[in-house]
Coordinates of C-alpha atoms in Angstrom, one line a residue:
Chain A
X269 CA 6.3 82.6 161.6
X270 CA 6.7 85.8 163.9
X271 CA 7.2 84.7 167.1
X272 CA 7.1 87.9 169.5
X273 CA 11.0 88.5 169.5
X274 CA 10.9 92.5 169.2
X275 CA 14.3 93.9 167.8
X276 CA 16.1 97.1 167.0
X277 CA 16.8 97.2 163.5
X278 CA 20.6 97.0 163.2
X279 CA 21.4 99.2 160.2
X280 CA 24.4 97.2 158.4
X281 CA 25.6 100.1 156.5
X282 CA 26.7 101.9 159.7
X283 CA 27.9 98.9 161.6
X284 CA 31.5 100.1 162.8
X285 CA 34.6 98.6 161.7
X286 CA 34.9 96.1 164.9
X287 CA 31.7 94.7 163.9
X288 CA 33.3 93.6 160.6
X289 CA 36.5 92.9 162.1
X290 CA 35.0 89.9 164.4
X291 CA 32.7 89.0 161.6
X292 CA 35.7 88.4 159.2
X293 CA 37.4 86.4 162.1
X294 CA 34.1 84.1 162.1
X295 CA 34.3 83.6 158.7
X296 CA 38.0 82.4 159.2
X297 CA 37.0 79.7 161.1
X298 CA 34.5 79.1 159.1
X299 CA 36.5 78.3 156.6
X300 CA 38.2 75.7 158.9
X301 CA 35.1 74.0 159.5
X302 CA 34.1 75.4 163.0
X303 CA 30.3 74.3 163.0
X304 CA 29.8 76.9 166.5
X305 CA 31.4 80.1 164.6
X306 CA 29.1 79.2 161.7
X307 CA 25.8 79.1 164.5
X308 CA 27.3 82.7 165.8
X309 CA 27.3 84.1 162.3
X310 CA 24.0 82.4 161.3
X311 CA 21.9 83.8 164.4
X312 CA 23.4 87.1 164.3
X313 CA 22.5 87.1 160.4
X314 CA 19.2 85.9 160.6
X315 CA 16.9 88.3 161.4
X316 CA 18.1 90.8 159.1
X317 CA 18.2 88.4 156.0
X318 CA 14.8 87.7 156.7
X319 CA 13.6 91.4 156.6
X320 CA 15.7 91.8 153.4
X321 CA 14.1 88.9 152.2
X322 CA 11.0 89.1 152.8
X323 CA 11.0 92.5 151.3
X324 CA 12.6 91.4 148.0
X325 CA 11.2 87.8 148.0
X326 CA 7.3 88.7 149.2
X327 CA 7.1 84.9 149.8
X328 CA 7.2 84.0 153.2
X329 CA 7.4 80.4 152.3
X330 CA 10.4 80.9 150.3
X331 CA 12.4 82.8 152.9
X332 CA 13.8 80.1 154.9
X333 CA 15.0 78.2 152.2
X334 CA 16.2 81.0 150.3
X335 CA 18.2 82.3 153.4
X336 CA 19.4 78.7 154.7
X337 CA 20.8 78.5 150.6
X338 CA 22.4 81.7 150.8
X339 CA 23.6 80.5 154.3
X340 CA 25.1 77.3 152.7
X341 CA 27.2 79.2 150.1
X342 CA 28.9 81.2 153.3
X343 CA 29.6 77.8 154.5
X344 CA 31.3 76.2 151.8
X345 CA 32.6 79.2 150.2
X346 CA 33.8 81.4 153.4
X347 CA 37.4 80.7 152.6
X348 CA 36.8 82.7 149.4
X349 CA 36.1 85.8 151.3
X350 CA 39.1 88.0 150.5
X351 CA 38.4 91.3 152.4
X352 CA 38.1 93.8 149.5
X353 CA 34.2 94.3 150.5
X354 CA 32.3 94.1 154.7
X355 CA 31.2 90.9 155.4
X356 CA 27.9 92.0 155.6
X357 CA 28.1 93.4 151.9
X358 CA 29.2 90.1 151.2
X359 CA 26.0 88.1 152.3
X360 CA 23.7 90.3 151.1
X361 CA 24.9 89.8 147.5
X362 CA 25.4 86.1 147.6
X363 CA 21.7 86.3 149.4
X364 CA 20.4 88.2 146.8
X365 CA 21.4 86.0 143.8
X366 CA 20.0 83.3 145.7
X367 CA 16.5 85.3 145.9
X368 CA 16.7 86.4 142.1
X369 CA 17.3 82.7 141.2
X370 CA 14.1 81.7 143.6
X371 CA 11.9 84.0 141.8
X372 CA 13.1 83.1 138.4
X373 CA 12.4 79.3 139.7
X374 CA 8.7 80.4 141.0
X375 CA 7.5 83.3 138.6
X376 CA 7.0 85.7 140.4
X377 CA 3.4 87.2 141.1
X378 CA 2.4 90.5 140.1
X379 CA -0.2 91.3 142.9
X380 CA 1.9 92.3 146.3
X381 CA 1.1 89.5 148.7
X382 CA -0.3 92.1 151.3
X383 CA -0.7 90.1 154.4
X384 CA 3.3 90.3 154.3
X385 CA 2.6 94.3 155.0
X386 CA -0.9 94.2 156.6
X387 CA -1.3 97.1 159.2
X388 CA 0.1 96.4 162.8
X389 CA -2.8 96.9 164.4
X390 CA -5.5 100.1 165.4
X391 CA -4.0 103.0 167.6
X392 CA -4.8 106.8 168.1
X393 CA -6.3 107.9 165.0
X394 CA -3.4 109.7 163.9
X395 CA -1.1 106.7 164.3
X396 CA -3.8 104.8 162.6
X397 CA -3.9 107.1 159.4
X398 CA 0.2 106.8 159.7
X399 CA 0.2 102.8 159.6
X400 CA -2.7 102.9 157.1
X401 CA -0.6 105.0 154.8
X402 CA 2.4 103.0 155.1
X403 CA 0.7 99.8 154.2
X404 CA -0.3 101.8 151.3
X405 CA 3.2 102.9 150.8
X406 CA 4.2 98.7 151.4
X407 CA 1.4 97.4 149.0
X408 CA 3.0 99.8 146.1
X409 CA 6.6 98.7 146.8
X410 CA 5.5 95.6 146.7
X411 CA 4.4 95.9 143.3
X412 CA 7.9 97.3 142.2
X413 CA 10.3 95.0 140.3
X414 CA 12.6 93.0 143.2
X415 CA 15.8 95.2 142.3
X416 CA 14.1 98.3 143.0
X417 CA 12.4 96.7 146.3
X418 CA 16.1 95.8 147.1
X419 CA 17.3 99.2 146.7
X420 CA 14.9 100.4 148.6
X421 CA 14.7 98.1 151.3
X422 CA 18.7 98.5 151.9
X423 CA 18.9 102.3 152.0
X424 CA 15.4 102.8 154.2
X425 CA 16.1 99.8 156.7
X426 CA 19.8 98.3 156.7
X427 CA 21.3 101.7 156.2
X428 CA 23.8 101.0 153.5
X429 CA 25.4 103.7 151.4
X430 CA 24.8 103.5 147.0
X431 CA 28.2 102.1 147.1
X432 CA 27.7 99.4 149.1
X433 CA 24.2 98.5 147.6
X434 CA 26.0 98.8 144.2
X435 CA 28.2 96.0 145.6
X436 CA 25.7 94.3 146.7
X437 CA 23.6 94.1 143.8
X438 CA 26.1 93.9 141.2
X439 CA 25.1 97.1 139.4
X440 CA 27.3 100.1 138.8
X441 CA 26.0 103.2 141.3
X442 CA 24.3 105.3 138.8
X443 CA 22.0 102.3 138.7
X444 CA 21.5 102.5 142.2
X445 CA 20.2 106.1 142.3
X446 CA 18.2 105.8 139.1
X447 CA 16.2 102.6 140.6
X448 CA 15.8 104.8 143.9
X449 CA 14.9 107.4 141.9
X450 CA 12.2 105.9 139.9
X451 CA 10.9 104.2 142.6
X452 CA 10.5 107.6 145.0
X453 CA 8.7 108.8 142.0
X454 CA 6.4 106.1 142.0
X455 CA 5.8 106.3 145.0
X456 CA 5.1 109.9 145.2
X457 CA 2.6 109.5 142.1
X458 CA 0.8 107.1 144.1
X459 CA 0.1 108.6 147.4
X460 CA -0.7 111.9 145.4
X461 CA -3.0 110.1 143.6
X462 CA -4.6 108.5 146.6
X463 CA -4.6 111.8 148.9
X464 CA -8.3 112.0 150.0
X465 CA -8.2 108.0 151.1
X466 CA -5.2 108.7 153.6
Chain B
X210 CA 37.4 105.5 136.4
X211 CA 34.0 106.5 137.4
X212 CA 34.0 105.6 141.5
X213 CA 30.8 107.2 142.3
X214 CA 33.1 109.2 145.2
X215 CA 33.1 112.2 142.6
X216 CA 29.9 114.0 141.8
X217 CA 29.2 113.7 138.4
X218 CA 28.5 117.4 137.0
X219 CA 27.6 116.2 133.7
X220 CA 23.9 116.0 135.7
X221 CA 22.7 119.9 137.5
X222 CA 23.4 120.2 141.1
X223 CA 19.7 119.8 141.8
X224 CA 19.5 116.9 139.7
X225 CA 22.3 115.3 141.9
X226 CA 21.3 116.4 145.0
X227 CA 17.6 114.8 144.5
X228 CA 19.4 111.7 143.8
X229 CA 21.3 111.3 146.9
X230 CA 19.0 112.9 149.0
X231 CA 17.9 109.0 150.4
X232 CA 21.4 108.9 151.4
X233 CA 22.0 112.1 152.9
X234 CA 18.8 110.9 155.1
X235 CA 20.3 107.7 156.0
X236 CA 24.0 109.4 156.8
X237 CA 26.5 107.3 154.6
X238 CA 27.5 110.1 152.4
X239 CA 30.5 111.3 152.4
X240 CA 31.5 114.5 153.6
X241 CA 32.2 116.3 150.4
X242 CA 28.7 114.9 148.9
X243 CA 26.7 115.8 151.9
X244 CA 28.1 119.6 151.9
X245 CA 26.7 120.2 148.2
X246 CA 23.5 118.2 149.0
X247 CA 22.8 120.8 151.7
X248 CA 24.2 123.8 150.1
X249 CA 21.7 122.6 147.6
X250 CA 19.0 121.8 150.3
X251 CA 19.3 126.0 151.4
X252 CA 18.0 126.7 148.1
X253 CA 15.7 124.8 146.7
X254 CA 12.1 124.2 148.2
X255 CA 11.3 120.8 145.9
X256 CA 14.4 119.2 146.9
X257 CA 13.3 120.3 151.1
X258 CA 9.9 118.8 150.3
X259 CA 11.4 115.5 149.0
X260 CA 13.9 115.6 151.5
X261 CA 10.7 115.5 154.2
X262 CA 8.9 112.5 152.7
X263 CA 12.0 110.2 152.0
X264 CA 12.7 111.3 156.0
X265 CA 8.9 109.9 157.0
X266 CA 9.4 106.6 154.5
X267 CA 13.0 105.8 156.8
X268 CA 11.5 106.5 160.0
X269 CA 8.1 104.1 159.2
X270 CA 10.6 101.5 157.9
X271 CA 12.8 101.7 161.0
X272 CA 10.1 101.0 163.0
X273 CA 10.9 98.0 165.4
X274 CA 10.4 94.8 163.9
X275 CA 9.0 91.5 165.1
X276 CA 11.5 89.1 163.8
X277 CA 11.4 85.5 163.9
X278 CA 13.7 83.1 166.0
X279 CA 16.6 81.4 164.0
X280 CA 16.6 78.3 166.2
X281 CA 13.8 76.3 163.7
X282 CA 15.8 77.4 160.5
X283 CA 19.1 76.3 162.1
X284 CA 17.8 73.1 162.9
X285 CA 17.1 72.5 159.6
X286 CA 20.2 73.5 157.6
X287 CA 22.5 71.7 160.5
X288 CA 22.3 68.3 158.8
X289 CA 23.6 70.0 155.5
X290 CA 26.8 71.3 157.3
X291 CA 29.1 69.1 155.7
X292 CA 32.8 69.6 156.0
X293 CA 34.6 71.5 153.4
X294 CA 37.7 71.6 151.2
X295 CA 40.6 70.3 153.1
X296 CA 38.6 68.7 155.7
X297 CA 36.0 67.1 153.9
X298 CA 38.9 65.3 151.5
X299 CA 40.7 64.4 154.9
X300 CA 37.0 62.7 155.6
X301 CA 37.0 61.3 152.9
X302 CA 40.3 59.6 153.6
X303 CA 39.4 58.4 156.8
X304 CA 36.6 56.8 155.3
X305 CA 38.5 54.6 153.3
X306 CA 41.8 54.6 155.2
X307 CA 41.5 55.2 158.8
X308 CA 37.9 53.1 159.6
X309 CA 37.7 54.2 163.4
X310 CA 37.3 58.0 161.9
X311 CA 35.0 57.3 159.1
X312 CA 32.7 56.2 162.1
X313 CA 32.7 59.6 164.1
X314 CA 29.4 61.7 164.4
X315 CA 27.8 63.4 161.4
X316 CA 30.7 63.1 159.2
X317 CA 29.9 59.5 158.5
X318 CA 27.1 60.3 156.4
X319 CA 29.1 61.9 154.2
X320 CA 29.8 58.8 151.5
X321 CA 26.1 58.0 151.3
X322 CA 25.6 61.4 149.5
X323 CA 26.0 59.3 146.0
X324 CA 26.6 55.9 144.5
X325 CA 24.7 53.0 144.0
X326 CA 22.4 51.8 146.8
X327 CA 24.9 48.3 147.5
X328 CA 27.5 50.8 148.0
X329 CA 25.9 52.5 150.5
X330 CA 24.4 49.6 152.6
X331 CA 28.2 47.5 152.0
X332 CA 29.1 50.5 154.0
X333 CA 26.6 50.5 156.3
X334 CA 27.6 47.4 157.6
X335 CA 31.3 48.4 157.6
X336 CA 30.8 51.2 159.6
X337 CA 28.9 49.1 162.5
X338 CA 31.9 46.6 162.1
X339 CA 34.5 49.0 162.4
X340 CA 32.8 51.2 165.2
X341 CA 32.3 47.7 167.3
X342 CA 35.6 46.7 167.3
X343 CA 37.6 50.0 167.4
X344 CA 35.5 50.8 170.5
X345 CA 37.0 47.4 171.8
X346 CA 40.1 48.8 170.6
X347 CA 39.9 51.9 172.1
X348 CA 38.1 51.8 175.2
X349 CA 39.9 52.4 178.3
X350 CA 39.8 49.6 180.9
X351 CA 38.3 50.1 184.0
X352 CA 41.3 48.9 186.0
X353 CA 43.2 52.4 184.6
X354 CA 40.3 54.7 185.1
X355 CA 40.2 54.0 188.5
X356 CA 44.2 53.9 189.0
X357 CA 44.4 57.6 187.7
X358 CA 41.4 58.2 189.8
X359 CA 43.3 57.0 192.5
X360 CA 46.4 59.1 191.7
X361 CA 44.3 62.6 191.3
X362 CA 42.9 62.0 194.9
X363 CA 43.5 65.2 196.5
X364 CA 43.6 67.0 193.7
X365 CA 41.6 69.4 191.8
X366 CA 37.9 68.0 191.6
X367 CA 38.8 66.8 187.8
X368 CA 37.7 64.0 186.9
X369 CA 40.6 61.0 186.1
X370 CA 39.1 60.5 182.2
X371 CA 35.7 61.5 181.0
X372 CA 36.3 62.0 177.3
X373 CA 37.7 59.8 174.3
X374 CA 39.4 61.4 172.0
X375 CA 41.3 61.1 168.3
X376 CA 42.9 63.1 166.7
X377 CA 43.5 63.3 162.9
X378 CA 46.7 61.5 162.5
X379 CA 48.6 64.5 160.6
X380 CA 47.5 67.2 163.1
X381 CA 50.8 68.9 164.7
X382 CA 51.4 68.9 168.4
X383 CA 51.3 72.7 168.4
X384 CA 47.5 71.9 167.0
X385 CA 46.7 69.3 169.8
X386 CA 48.1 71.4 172.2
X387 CA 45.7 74.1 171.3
X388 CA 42.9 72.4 171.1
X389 CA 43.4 71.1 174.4
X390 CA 43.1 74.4 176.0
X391 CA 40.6 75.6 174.4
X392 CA 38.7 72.3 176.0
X393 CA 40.5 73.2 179.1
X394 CA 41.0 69.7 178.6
X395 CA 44.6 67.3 179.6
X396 CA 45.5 64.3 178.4
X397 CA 45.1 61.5 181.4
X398 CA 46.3 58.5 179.2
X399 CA 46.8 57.0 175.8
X400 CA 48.0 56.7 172.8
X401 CA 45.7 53.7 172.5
X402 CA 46.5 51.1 170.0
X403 CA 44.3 53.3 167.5
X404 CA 45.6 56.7 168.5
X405 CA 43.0 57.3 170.9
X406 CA 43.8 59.5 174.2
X407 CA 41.8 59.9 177.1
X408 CA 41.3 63.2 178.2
X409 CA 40.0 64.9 181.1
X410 CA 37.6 67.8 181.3
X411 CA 35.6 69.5 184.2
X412 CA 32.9 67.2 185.0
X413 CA 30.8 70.0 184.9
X414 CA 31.5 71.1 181.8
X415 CA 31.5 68.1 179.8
X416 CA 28.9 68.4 177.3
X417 CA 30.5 71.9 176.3
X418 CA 33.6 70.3 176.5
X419 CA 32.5 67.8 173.9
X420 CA 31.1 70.2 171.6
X421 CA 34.2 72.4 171.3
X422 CA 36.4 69.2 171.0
X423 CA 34.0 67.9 168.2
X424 CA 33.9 71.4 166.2
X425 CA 37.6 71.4 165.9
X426 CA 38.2 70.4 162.2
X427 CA 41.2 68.0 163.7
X428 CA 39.2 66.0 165.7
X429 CA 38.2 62.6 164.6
X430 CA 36.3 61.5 167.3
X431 CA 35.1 62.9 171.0
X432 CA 32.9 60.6 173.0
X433 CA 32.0 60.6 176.6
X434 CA 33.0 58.1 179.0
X435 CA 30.7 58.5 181.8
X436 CA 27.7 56.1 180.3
X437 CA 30.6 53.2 180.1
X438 CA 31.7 53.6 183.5
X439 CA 28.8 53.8 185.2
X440 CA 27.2 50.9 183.3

């Protein structure tokens, strides 16, 4: 599925204003049927869905179709886009209802599939113990529920403030903190419980 | 109203403080937020220690990322891109009313979506009918090619006609107009007998020329002319 394409991760919450500007002027067209603006907005989108995906989904199977869904309701729905929230905040949420409804649909597994956060690859030794421990760190976020993977996944990779991942996800922003919350606490009981392995 | 832009002091400062402390490490707090979390920071040792590992999960998750191409996934949702409110009712019009349009491109699958299977294969057959002998209609003859050939001689290297073109029927000139130079495309001859015109584009530009024309929502049909005339 990788194919080699190395990227800087492009942290949505801090995307400037022009970024969102030219994104809501795709979506206008959009609206008026231009297939090409749709292709810009699609390509520019995709690697990012995919990582936010993949993170919440842990299905690699499912990604594609989840994200060409979520694609589809920007589509047919762009004309509904009314400004009050960033574009990007926008297709996050409609992508995340979309992966919800997918796990519903699949029941979701318990065990984290872990090839999805496998180690890179050996390295000096100290590197090495770094990966290890954050495929560690992977395997128990995997386990987490998919809203506290979300919250996670959008504050630690696509940069986005509480508010906005509050918008995304539908959830009023003490909800946001208390998932991250719980989750860093998790997290911290786990690699304290695990010290002498990493 | 609660807006989340306040800190709420019914929780301790340090309780706060741990809880936006993945924030302040990703910068989107705000300015009055991020003083109190490091006031708090200067003080406390637990919230410095916590402040160090949520800094060491960000940096190992914004570790560069092999990502895969979008071009296969595209490819497979392009098929689905069906036109939608205004446009896809003014398809659906052209389906029953203007036949030369129901023909054009990828928006003539749209009927077969539902209804009985004698539906779809009745228009099956229409749509060959109709494509066959509004091509008839609307091709150009040769004998007029080659006169505005003749009459751009000297000229710019454009070529005298290279695309076919309609237009949907209710579009304004100030639309056609636009459309046109967004193509960097002119109008070389037409109205045909069903609305078609005959445009010209730079020969070297066609097939981008083509795709712009057939992206624009008021554009029935764009087809090229070069396989007819050099048949």
């Amino acid at each position: 599925m990788r194919k080699g394409q190395v990227t800087e991760p492009v942290p949505d919450g801090r995307r400037g204003a022009d970024a969102s500007a030219d994104e809501a002027a795709l979506l206008r067209r959009i609206a008026a049927g231009d297939r090409l603006a749709f292709e810009t907005l699609y390509r520019g989108y995709f690697p990012r869905l995919t990582r936010f995906l993949e993170r919440v989904i842990r299905s690699p199977q499912m990604v594609e179709e989840v994200l060409n869904d979520a694609m589809m309701v920007v589509w047919r729905k762009a004309a509904t886009f009314n400004g009050q929230s960033k574009v990007s905040t926008w297709i996050f949420a409609i992508a995340y209802r979309k992966a919800l409804k997918a796990l519903k649909r699949f029941d979701e597994p318990l065990e984290a599939d872990e090839q999805l956060f496998e180690s890179p690859g050996p390295g000096p030794e100290s590197l090495l113990m770094q990966r290890q421990r954050f495929s560690l760190l992977m395997q128990q976020i995997g386990r987490m529920s998919p809203e506290h993977r979300a919250v996670i996944e959008l504050t630690c990779y696509h940069g986005c403030a509480y508010r906005e991942i509050a918008q995304i996800l539908g959830c009023p922003v003490d909800t946001v903190k208390t998932r991250m919350f719980h989750a860093r606490k998790r997290l911290r009981q786990f690699l304290s419980d695990r010290k002498e392995e990493i | 109203m609660m807006t989340g832009r306040i800190l709420n002091f019914a929780k301790s400062p340090h309780q706060s403080a741990q809880e936006l402390l993945p924030w302040l490490v990703n910068g989107t707090l705000d300015d009055q937020e991020r003083t109190q979390v490091e006031q708090h920071l200067q003080g406390c040792p637990a919230c410095r220690a916590e402040l160090d590992s949520m800094q060491a999960l960000q940096s190992a998750y914004a570790d560069s990322e092999l990502v895969p191409e979008a071009d296969a996934a595209l490819a497979r949702l392009r098929p689905q891109l069906q036109p939608v409110g205004p446009a896809r009712r003014r398809s659906a019009d052209r389906a029953r009313l203007a036949p030369f349009g129901a023909a054009s491109g990828w928006m003539k699958l749209a009927p077969f979506g539902a209804g009985p299977t004698w539906i779809k294969v009745a228009l099956a057959v229409q749509f060959c009918l109709i494509f066959a002998l509004g091509w008839q209609v609307l091709r150009p003859d040769q004998a007029g090619l080659e006169y505005h050939a003749l009459a751009a001689a000297g000229g710019p290297a454009r070529a005298a006609g290279n695309v076919v073109v309609v237009f949907d029927p209710t579009a304004p000139q100030r639309d056609v107009a636009q459309i046109l130079r967004r193509s960097d495309a002119r109008i070389v001859d037409g109205p045909t007998a069903a609305n078609g015109f005959v445009l010209a584009v730079a020969a070297g530009d066609l097939r981008a020329a083509l795709e712009r024309l057939r992206a624009e929502p008021q554009v029935v049909l764009a087809e090229p002319l070069e396989a007819q005339r050099t048949r």
